[in-house]
PDB file of C-alpha atoms in Angstrom:
ATOM      1  CA  MET A   1       4.104  28.185 116.733  1.00 47.00           C
ATOM      2  CA  LYS A   2       0.523  29.607 117.097  1.00 48.00           C
ATOM      3  CA  HIS A   3       1.048  29.922 121.068  1.00 49.00           C
ATOM      4  CA  VAL A   4       4.084  32.355 120.106  1.00 47.00           C
ATOM      5  CA  ASN A   5       2.160  34.065 118.078  1.00 50.00           C
ATOM      6  CA  THR A   6      -0.849  34.618 120.510  1.00 49.00           C
ATOM      7  CA  TRP A   7       2.031  35.518 123.707  1.00 44.00           C
ATOM      8  CA  THR A   8       3.496  38.161 121.336  1.00 46.00           C
ATOM      9  CA  PHE A   9       0.281  39.550 120.757  1.00 46.00           C
ATOM     10  CA  SER A  10      -0.827  39.610 124.301  1.00 46.00           C
ATOM     11  CA  LEU A  11       2.194  41.102 125.160  1.00 43.00           C
ATOM     12  CA  CYS A  12       1.814  44.099 122.608  1.00 42.00           C
ATOM     13  CA  LEU A  13      -2.038  44.316 123.432  1.00 44.00           C
ATOM     14  CA  ALA A  14      -0.921  44.769 127.204  1.00 43.00           C
ATOM     15  CA  LEU A  15       2.016  47.217 126.014  1.00 43.00           C
ATOM     16  CA  ALA A  16      -0.200  49.375 124.176  1.00 41.00           C
ATOM     17  CA  SER A  17      -2.913  49.284 126.982  1.00 41.00           C
ATOM     18  CA  ALA A  18      -0.390  50.352 129.596  1.00 40.00           C
ATOM     19  CA  ALA A  19       0.663  53.004 127.188  1.00 41.00           C
ATOM     20  CA  GLY A  20      -2.486  54.347 126.760  1.00 44.00           C
ATOM     21  CA  SER A  21      -3.485  54.152 130.373  1.00 41.00           C
ATOM     22  CA  ALA A  22      -0.134  56.193 131.346  1.00 41.00           C
ATOM     23  CA  CYS A  23      -0.990  58.449 128.213  1.00 39.00           C
ATOM     24  CA  PHE A  24      -4.745  59.053 129.572  1.00 39.00           C
ATOM     25  CA  ALA A  25      -3.030  59.404 133.082  1.00 40.00           C
ATOM     26  CA  ASP A  26      -1.053  62.143 132.135  1.00 39.00           C
ATOM     27  CA  THR A  27      -3.469  63.959 130.338  1.00 37.00           C
ATOM     28  CA  LEU A  28      -5.818  64.192 133.534  1.00 37.00           C
ATOM     29  CA  SER A  29      -2.885  65.519 135.500  1.00 38.00           C
ATOM     30  CA  VAL A  30      -2.403  67.901 133.188  1.00 38.00           C
ATOM     31  CA  ASP A  31      -6.009  68.822 132.943  1.00 41.00           C
ATOM     32  CA  SER A  32      -6.045  68.962 136.689  1.00 45.00           C
ATOM     33  CA  SER A  33      -3.048  70.907 137.064  1.00 47.00           C
ATOM     34  CA  LEU A  34      -4.628  73.111 134.283  1.00 46.00           C
ATOM     35  CA  LYS A  35      -8.086  73.373 136.523  1.00 50.00           C
ATOM     36  CA  ALA A  36      -5.744  74.355 139.238  1.00 51.00           C
ATOM     37  CA  GLN A  37      -4.085  77.401 137.963  1.00 49.00           C
ATOM     38  CA  ILE A  38      -7.075  78.632 136.028  1.00 49.00           C
ATOM     39  CA  ASN A  39      -8.691  78.464 139.491  1.00 55.00           C
ATOM     40  CA  GLU A  40      -6.121  79.952 141.597  1.00 56.00           C
ATOM     41  CA  LYS A  41      -5.754  82.706 139.234  1.00 49.00           C
ATOM     42  CA  LYS A  42      -9.336  83.440 139.573  1.00 53.00           C
ATOM     43  CA  ASN A  43      -9.490  83.711 142.782  1.00 56.00           C
ATOM     44  CA  ASN A  44      -6.058  86.313 142.670  1.00 52.00           C
ATOM     45  CA  GLN A  45      -8.599  88.267 140.518  1.00 50.00           C
ATOM     46  CA  ASP A  46     -11.375  88.350 142.704  1.00 51.00           C
ATOM     47  CA  ALA A  47      -9.380  89.462 145.312  1.00 50.00           C
ATOM     48  CA  THR A  48      -7.598  92.412 143.634  1.00 48.00           C
ATOM     49  CA  PRO A  49      -9.329  95.071 142.858  1.00 45.00           C
ATOM     50  CA  SER A  50     -10.205  95.937 139.079  1.00 44.00           C
ATOM     51  CA  LEU A  51      -7.487  98.173 137.085  1.00 43.00           C
ATOM     52  CA  SER A  52     -10.179  99.528 134.595  1.00 47.00           C
ATOM     53  CA  GLN A  53     -11.291 101.814 137.132  1.00 46.00           C
ATOM     54  CA  PRO A  54      -9.116 104.528 138.590  1.00 42.00           C
ATOM     55  CA  THR A  55      -8.180 105.290 141.807  1.00 44.00           C
ATOM     56  CA  ILE A  56      -9.990 108.200 143.309  1.00 50.00           C
ATOM     57  CA  VAL A  57      -8.114 109.853 145.455  1.00 53.00           C
ATOM     58  CA  SER A  58      -8.542 113.730 147.187  1.00 70.00           C
ATOM     59  CA  CYS A  59      -6.600 116.000 145.095  1.00 85.00           C
ATOM     60  CA  PRO A  60      -4.585 118.566 146.800  1.00 86.00           C
ATOM     61  CA  ALA A  61      -5.596 122.253 146.631  1.00 89.00           C
ATOM     62  CA  GLU A  62      -2.305 123.349 145.438  1.00 87.00           C
ATOM     63  CA  PHE A  63       0.993 121.199 144.024  1.00 87.00           C
ATOM     64  CA  GLN A  64       4.128 122.681 143.999  1.00 87.00           C
ATOM     65  CA  GLN A  65       2.758 125.765 144.616  1.00 85.00           C
ATOM     66  CA  VAL A  66       0.816 125.499 141.731  1.00 91.00           C
ATOM     67  CA  LYS A  67      -3.336 125.934 141.931  1.00 90.00           C
ATOM     68  CA  ILE A  68      -5.045 122.854 141.528  1.00 89.00           C
ATOM     69  CA  SER A  69      -9.087 123.241 140.523  1.00 88.00           C
ATOM     70  CA  ASN A  70     -11.387 122.266 143.096  1.00 86.00           C
ATOM     71  CA  ASP A  71     -12.950 120.243 141.132  1.00 86.00           C
ATOM     72  CA  ALA A  72     -10.302 118.049 140.105  1.00 86.00           C
ATOM     73  CA  ARG A  73     -10.494 114.107 140.113  1.00 83.00           C
ATOM     74  CA  GLN A  74      -8.172 111.421 139.723  1.00 82.00           C
ATOM     75  CA  CYS A  75      -5.200 113.064 140.358  1.00 83.00           C
ATOM     76  CA  GLN A  76      -1.521 111.643 140.058  1.00 84.00           C
ATOM     77  CA  ALA A  77       1.448 112.830 141.410  1.00 81.00           C
ATOM     78  CA  PHE A  78       5.427 112.132 140.232  1.00 81.00           C
ATOM     79  CA  GLU A  79       8.048 113.785 142.052  1.00 77.00           C
ATOM     80  CA  LYS A  80      11.677 113.178 141.601  1.00 79.00           C
ATOM     81  CA  ASP A  81      14.654 115.705 143.194  1.00 76.00           C
ATOM     82  CA  THR A  82      14.634 117.676 139.974  1.00 80.00           C
ATOM     83  CA  SER A  83      10.987 117.884 138.883  1.00 87.00           C
ATOM     84  CA  ALA A  84       7.486 117.119 139.645  1.00 89.00           C
ATOM     85  CA  VAL A  85       4.579 116.051 137.867  1.00 90.00           C
ATOM     86  CA  MET A  86       0.510 116.337 138.603  1.00 89.00           C
ATOM     87  CA  VAL A  87      -2.122 114.987 136.040  1.00 93.00           C
ATOM     88  CA  TYR A  88      -5.842 115.593 136.848  1.00 93.00           C
ATOM     89  CA  HIS A  89      -8.852 115.588 135.003  1.00 94.00           C
ATOM     90  CA  SER A  90     -11.598 118.310 135.676  1.00 95.00           C
ATOM     91  CA  PRO A  91     -15.297 118.414 134.397  1.00 95.00           C
ATOM     92  CA  ARG A  92     -14.704 122.005 132.931  1.00 96.00           C
ATOM     93  CA  THR A  93     -14.057 123.163 129.732  1.00 96.00           C
ATOM     94  CA  PRO A  94     -10.502 123.905 128.911  1.00 96.00           C
ATOM     95  CA  ASN A  95     -11.377 127.853 128.482  1.00 95.00           C
ATOM     96  CA  GLU A  96     -12.670 127.223 132.047  1.00 96.00           C
ATOM     97  CA  ILE A  97      -9.695 125.765 133.720  1.00 96.00           C
ATOM     98  CA  LEU A  98      -7.645 128.491 131.488  1.00 96.00           C
ATOM     99  CA  GLY A  99      -9.413 131.366 133.279  1.00 96.00           C
ATOM    100  CA  VAL A 100      -8.792 129.587 136.551  1.00 95.00           C
ATOM    101  CA  TYR A 101      -5.157 129.597 136.088  1.00 96.00           C
ATOM    102  CA  GLU A 102      -4.893 133.045 134.653  1.00 96.00           C
ATOM    103  CA  THR A 103      -7.022 134.243 137.630  1.00 95.00           C
ATOM    104  CA  ALA A 104      -4.230 132.152 140.490  1.00 95.00           C
ATOM    105  CA  HIS A 105      -1.424 131.956 138.246  1.00 95.00           C
ATOM    106  CA  PRO A 106      -1.360 135.647 136.537  1.00 96.00           C
ATOM    107  CA  SER A 107       2.626 135.592 135.720  1.00 96.00           C
ATOM    108  CA  LEU A 108       1.850 132.319 133.529  1.00 97.00           C
ATOM    109  CA  LYS A 109       2.379 133.391 129.889  1.00 97.00           C
ATOM    110  CA  SER A 110      -0.404 131.831 128.044  1.00 96.00           C
ATOM    111  CA  HIS A 111       0.400 129.956 124.870  1.00 96.00           C
ATOM    112  CA  SER A 112      -1.406 129.549 121.534  1.00 93.00           C
ATOM    113  CA  PRO A 113      -3.003 126.268 121.169  1.00 93.00           C
ATOM    114  CA  VAL A 114      -1.507 123.638 119.541  1.00 94.00           C
ATOM    115  CA  ARG A 115      -3.575 120.527 118.868  1.00 92.00           C
ATOM    116  CA  GLY A 116      -6.340 121.668 121.064  1.00 92.00           C
ATOM    117  CA  ARG A 117      -3.907 121.693 124.060  1.00 96.00           C
ATOM    118  CA  THR A 118      -2.595 125.198 125.572  1.00 97.00           C
ATOM    119  CA  LEU A 119       0.573 126.007 126.872  1.00 97.00           C
ATOM    120  CA  LEU A 120       1.130 128.273 130.448  1.00 97.00           C
ATOM    121  CA  SER A 121       4.645 128.686 131.493  1.00 97.00           C
ATOM    122  CA  SER A 122       6.593 130.678 133.854  1.00 96.00           C
ATOM    123  CA  GLU A 123       8.894 133.036 132.618  1.00 95.00           C
ATOM    124  CA  ASP A 124      11.990 131.353 133.459  1.00 94.00           C
ATOM    125  CA  LYS A 125      10.050 127.943 132.444  1.00 92.00           C
ATOM    126  CA  THR A 126      10.219 125.906 135.935  1.00 94.00           C
ATOM    127  CA  ILE A 127       6.575 126.027 135.861  1.00 95.00           C
ATOM    128  CA  ARG A 128       4.330 124.551 132.787  1.00 96.00           C
ATOM    129  CA  VAL A 129       0.778 123.888 132.349  1.00 97.00           C
ATOM    130  CA  ILE A 130      -0.916 121.971 129.750  1.00 97.00           C
ATOM    131  CA  ILE A 131      -4.716 122.063 129.255  1.00 97.00           C
ATOM    132  CA  SER A 132      -5.822 118.852 127.541  1.00 97.00           C
ATOM    133  CA  PRO A 133      -9.894 118.604 125.914  1.00 95.00           C
ATOM    134  CA  ASP A 134     -11.067 115.834 127.361  1.00 90.00           C
ATOM    135  CA  ASN A 135     -14.613 113.788 126.666  1.00 86.00           C
ATOM    136  CA  ALA A 136     -16.076 115.306 129.301  1.00 88.00           C
ATOM    137  CA  GLY A 137     -14.164 117.660 130.345  1.00 95.00           C
ATOM    138  CA  SER A 138     -10.430 118.574 130.781  1.00 96.00           C
ATOM    139  CA  GLN A 139      -7.143 117.167 131.429  1.00 95.00           C
ATOM    140  CA  VAL A 140      -4.277 119.286 132.902  1.00 96.00           C
ATOM    141  CA  ASP A 141      -0.768 118.350 132.993  1.00 95.00           C
ATOM    142  CA  ILE A 142       1.066 120.539 135.711  1.00 94.00           C
ATOM    143  CA  LEU A 143       5.092 120.142 135.357  1.00 94.00           C
ATOM    144  CA  VAL A 144       7.465 121.953 137.847  1.00 93.00           C
ATOM    145  CA  THR A 145      11.173 121.837 137.566  1.00 92.00           C
ATOM    146  CA  SER A 146      13.997 123.113 139.910  1.00 81.00           C
ATOM    147  CA  LYS A 147      15.690 126.304 138.637  1.00 70.00           C
ATOM    148  CA  THR A 148      19.073 124.599 138.972  1.00 62.00           C
ATOM    149  CA  HIS A 149      17.924 121.586 136.530  1.00 48.00           C
TER     150      HIS A 149
END
């Protein structure tokens, strides 16, 4: 009988050992897979530019026949068939930017500021310029819609 118990004990020990090794092997496989994924992600991040810094492109002098300040930075344009939008930053104060637009486009009507933002609009509302204070100057949003819209 002792022999059977020893054999049973040995079998259980062998099964436990095999199961433990299999679990250990799976853990190593998962760990190496995670390391590969982390390394791949790191390599992809190194290859792509940082998203925290905006891409600065040269801004046009005009957008849809609306003047752009000559010190405009970080211009972003969005255009569709019925409307077009340009957003940019200027180091000038909102009052200085307001002067730029009042000089360049005297037909635009200036509305009273709301929450620090000044709206300039054409009589037919196809052109709207919003001048907002920014930490280091002003943000200018230009919206041009078609007359048929």
